Short mmCIF file of C-alpha atoms in Angstrom, two decimals:
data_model
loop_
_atom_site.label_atom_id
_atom_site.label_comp_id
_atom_site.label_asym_id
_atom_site.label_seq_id
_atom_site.Cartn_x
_atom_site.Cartn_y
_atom_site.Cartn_z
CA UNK A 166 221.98 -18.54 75.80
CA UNK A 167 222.28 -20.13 72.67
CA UNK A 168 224.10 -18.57 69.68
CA UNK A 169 223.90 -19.30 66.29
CA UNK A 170 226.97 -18.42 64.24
CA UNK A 171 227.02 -17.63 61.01
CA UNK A 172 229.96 -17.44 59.16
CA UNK A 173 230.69 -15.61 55.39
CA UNK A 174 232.92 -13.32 53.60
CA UNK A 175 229.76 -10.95 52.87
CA UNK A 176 231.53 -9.45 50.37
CA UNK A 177 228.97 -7.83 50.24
CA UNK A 178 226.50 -8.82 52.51
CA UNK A 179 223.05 -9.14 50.93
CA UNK A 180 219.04 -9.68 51.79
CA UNK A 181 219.52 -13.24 51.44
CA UNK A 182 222.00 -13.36 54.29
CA UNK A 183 219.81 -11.46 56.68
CA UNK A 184 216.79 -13.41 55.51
CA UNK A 185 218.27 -16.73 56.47
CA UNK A 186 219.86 -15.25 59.52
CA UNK A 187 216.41 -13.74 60.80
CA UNK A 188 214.89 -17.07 60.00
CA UNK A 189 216.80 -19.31 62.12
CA UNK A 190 216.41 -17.21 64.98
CA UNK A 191 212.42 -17.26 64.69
CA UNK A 192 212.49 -20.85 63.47
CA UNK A 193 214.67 -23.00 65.18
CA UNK A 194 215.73 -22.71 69.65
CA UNK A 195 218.40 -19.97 68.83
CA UNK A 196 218.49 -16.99 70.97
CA UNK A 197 220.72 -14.78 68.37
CA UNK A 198 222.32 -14.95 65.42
CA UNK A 199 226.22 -13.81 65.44
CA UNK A 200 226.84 -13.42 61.93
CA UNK A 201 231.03 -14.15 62.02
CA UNK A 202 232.62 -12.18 59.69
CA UNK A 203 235.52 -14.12 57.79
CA UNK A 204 238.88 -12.52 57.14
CA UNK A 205 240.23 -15.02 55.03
CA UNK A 206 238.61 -18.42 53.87
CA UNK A 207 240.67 -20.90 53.39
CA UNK A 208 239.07 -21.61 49.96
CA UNK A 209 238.80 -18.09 48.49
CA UNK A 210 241.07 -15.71 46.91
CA UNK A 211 241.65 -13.24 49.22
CA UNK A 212 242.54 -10.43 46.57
CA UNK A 213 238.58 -10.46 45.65
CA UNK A 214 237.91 -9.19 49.24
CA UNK A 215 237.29 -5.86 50.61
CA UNK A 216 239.24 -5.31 53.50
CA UNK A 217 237.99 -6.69 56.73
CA UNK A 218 236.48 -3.25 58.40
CA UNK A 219 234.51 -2.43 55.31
CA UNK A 220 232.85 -5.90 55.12
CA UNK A 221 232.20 -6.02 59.38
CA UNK A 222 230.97 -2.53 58.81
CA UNK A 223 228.54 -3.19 55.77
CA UNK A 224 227.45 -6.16 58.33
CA UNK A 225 226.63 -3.71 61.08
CA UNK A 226 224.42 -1.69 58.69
CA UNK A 227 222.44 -4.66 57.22
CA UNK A 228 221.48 -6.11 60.94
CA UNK A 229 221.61 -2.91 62.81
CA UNK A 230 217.59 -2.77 62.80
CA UNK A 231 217.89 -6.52 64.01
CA UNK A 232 218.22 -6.55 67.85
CA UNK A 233 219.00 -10.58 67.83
CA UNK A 234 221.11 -10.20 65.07
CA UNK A 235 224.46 -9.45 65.75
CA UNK A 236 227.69 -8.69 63.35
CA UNK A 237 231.09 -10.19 65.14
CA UNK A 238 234.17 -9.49 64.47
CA UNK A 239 235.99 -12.64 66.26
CA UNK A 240 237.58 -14.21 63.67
CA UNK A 241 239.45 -10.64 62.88
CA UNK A 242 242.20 -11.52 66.12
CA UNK A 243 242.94 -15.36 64.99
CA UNK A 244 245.76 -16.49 62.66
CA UNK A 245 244.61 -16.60 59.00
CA UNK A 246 243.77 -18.71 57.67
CA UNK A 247 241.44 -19.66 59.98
CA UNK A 248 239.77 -22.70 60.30
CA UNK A 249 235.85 -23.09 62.02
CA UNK A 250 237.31 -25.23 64.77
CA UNK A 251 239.87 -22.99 65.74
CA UNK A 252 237.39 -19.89 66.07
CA UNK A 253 234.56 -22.17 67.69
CA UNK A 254 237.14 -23.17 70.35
CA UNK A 255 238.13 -19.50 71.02
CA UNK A 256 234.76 -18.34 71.42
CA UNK A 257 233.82 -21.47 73.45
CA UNK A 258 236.46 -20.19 76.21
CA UNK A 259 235.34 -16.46 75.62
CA UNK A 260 231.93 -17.12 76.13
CA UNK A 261 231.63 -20.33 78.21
CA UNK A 262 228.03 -19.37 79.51
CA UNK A 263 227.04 -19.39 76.07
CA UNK A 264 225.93 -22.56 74.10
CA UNK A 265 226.99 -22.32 70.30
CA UNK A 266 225.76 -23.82 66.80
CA UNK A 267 227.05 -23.43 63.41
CA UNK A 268 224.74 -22.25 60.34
CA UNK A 269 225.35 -23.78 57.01
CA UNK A 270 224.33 -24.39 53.65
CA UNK A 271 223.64 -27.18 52.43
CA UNK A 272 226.20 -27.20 49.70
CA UNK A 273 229.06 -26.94 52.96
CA UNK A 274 227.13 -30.22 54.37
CA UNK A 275 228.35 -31.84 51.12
CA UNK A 276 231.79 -31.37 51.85
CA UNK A 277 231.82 -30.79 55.05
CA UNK A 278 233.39 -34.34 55.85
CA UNK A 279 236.75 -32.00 54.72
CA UNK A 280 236.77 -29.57 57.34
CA UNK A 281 239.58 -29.85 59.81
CA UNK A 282 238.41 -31.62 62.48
CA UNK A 283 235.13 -32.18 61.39
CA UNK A 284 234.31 -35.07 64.19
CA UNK A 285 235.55 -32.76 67.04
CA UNK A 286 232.92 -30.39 65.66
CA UNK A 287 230.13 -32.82 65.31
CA UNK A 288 230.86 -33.89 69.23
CA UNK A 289 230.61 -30.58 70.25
CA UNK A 290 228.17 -28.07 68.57
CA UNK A 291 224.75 -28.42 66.72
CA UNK A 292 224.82 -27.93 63.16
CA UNK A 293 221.84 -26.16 61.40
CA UNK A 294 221.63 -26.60 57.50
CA UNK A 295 219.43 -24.43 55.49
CA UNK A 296 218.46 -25.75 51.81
CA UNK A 297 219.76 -24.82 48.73
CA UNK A 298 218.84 -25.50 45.12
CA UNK A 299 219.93 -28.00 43.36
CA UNK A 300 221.49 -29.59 46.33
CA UNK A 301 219.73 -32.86 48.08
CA UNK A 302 220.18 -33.10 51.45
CA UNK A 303 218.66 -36.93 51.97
CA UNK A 304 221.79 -38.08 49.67
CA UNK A 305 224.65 -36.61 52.19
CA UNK A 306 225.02 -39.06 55.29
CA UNK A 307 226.17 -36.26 57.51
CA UNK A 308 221.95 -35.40 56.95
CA UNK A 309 221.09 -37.70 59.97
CA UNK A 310 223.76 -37.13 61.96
CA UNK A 311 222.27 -36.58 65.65
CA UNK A 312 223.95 -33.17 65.72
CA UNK A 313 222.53 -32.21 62.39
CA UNK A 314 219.16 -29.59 62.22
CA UNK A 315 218.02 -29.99 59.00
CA UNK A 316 215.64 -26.38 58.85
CA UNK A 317 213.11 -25.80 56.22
CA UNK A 318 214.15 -22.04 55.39
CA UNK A 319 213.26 -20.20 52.43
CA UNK A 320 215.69 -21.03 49.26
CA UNK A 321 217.62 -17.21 48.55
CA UNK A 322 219.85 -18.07 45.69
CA UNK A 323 221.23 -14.54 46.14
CA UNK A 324 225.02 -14.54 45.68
CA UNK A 325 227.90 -12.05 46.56
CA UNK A 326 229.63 -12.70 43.27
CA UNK A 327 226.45 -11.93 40.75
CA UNK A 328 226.43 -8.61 43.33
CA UNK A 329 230.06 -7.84 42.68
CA UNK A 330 229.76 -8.84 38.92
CA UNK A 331 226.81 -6.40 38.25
CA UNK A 332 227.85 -3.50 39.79
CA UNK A 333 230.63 -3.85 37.96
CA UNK A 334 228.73 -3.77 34.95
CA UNK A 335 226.12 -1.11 35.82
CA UNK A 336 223.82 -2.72 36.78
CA UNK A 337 220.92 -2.34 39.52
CA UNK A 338 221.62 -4.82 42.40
CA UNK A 339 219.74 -2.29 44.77
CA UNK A 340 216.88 -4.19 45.47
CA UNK A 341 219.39 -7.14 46.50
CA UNK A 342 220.54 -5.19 49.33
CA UNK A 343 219.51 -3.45 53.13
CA UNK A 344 219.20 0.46 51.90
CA UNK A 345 221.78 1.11 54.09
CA UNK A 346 224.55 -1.21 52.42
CA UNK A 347 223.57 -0.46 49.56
CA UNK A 348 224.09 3.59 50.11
CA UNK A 349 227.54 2.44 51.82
CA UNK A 350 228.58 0.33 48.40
CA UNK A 351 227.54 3.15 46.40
CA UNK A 352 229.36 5.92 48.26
CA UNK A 353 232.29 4.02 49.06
CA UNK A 354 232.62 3.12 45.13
CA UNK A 355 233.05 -0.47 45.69
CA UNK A 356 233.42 -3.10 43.11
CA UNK A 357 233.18 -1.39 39.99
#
């Protein structure tokens, strides 16, 4: 079986995510999508993050409808910070029938020549890299790396942070959600 992994904060989790996640596994030889739910990134302050269980459980609600789409709490168990090697290593020896792939942005492509252990990764798993705007994918060298599935998804410039910013500010972000996260943000009181 093979399992693509996508990995975020989803702080909160929005209809982009689950667009892109759905789309991969209809568009590309993925069997499901395990959407890998980050305790800490390395590169973001982790006082702008709702704690773990909220975020994993927002996750379950937006895929629950999803059968092949699956919300994985993994990385929750590891040392943090966490790097993607580390957790693609423990899963490998969890799951060693399984066959797994990374999903990324394009923007991570850019600088993904900075991950720890980027070559390792390269050697061992398929990377799948979904556009974004303003990004341009036949400039970054990594782009025709044999490893390297360039998929022609649909651009969802959707972020967390706009999310955050206008609930803060009253404003609707409803339609940017699943119903159901969007009833657990609002009863829950989050990020205003």
């Amino acid at each position: 079986m093979k399992i693509g992994l996508y990995f975020g904060t989803f702080n909160p989790v929005h209809v982009g995510h689950v667009i892109l996640a759905n789309h991969m596994l209809h568009y590309t030889d993925m069997d499901e999508v395990w959407m890998v739910v980050t305790p800490h990134n390395p590169h973001k302050k982790k006082s702008t993050l709702l704690e773990n269980h909220h975020r994993l459980e927002m996750v379950y609600k937006a895929t629950e409808s999803y059968e092949h789409v699956k919300p994985t709490d993994i990385e929750f168990k590891l040392k943090q910070p966490n790097y993607t090697i580390d957790t693609l290593v423990h899963i490998s020896e969890k799951y060693p029938t399984h066959e797994f792939a990374i999903i990324m942005g394009e923007d991570n492509l850019k600088s993904f020549h900075k991950w720890k252990n980027y070559e390792v990764i390269l050697e061992e798993y398929e990377v799948y890299v979904y556009p974004r705007i303003g990004n341009t994918i036949k400039e970054n060298s990594l782009a025709t790396h044999p490893k390297v599935h360039i998929v022609q998804a649909p651009v969802v410039e959707i972020s967390s942070t706009f999310i955050r910013n206008a609930i803060k500010n009253n404003k609707s972000v409803k339609h940017l959600l699943t119903p159901q996260v969007w009833e657990y943000i609002d009863l829950m009181n989050f990020y205003k």
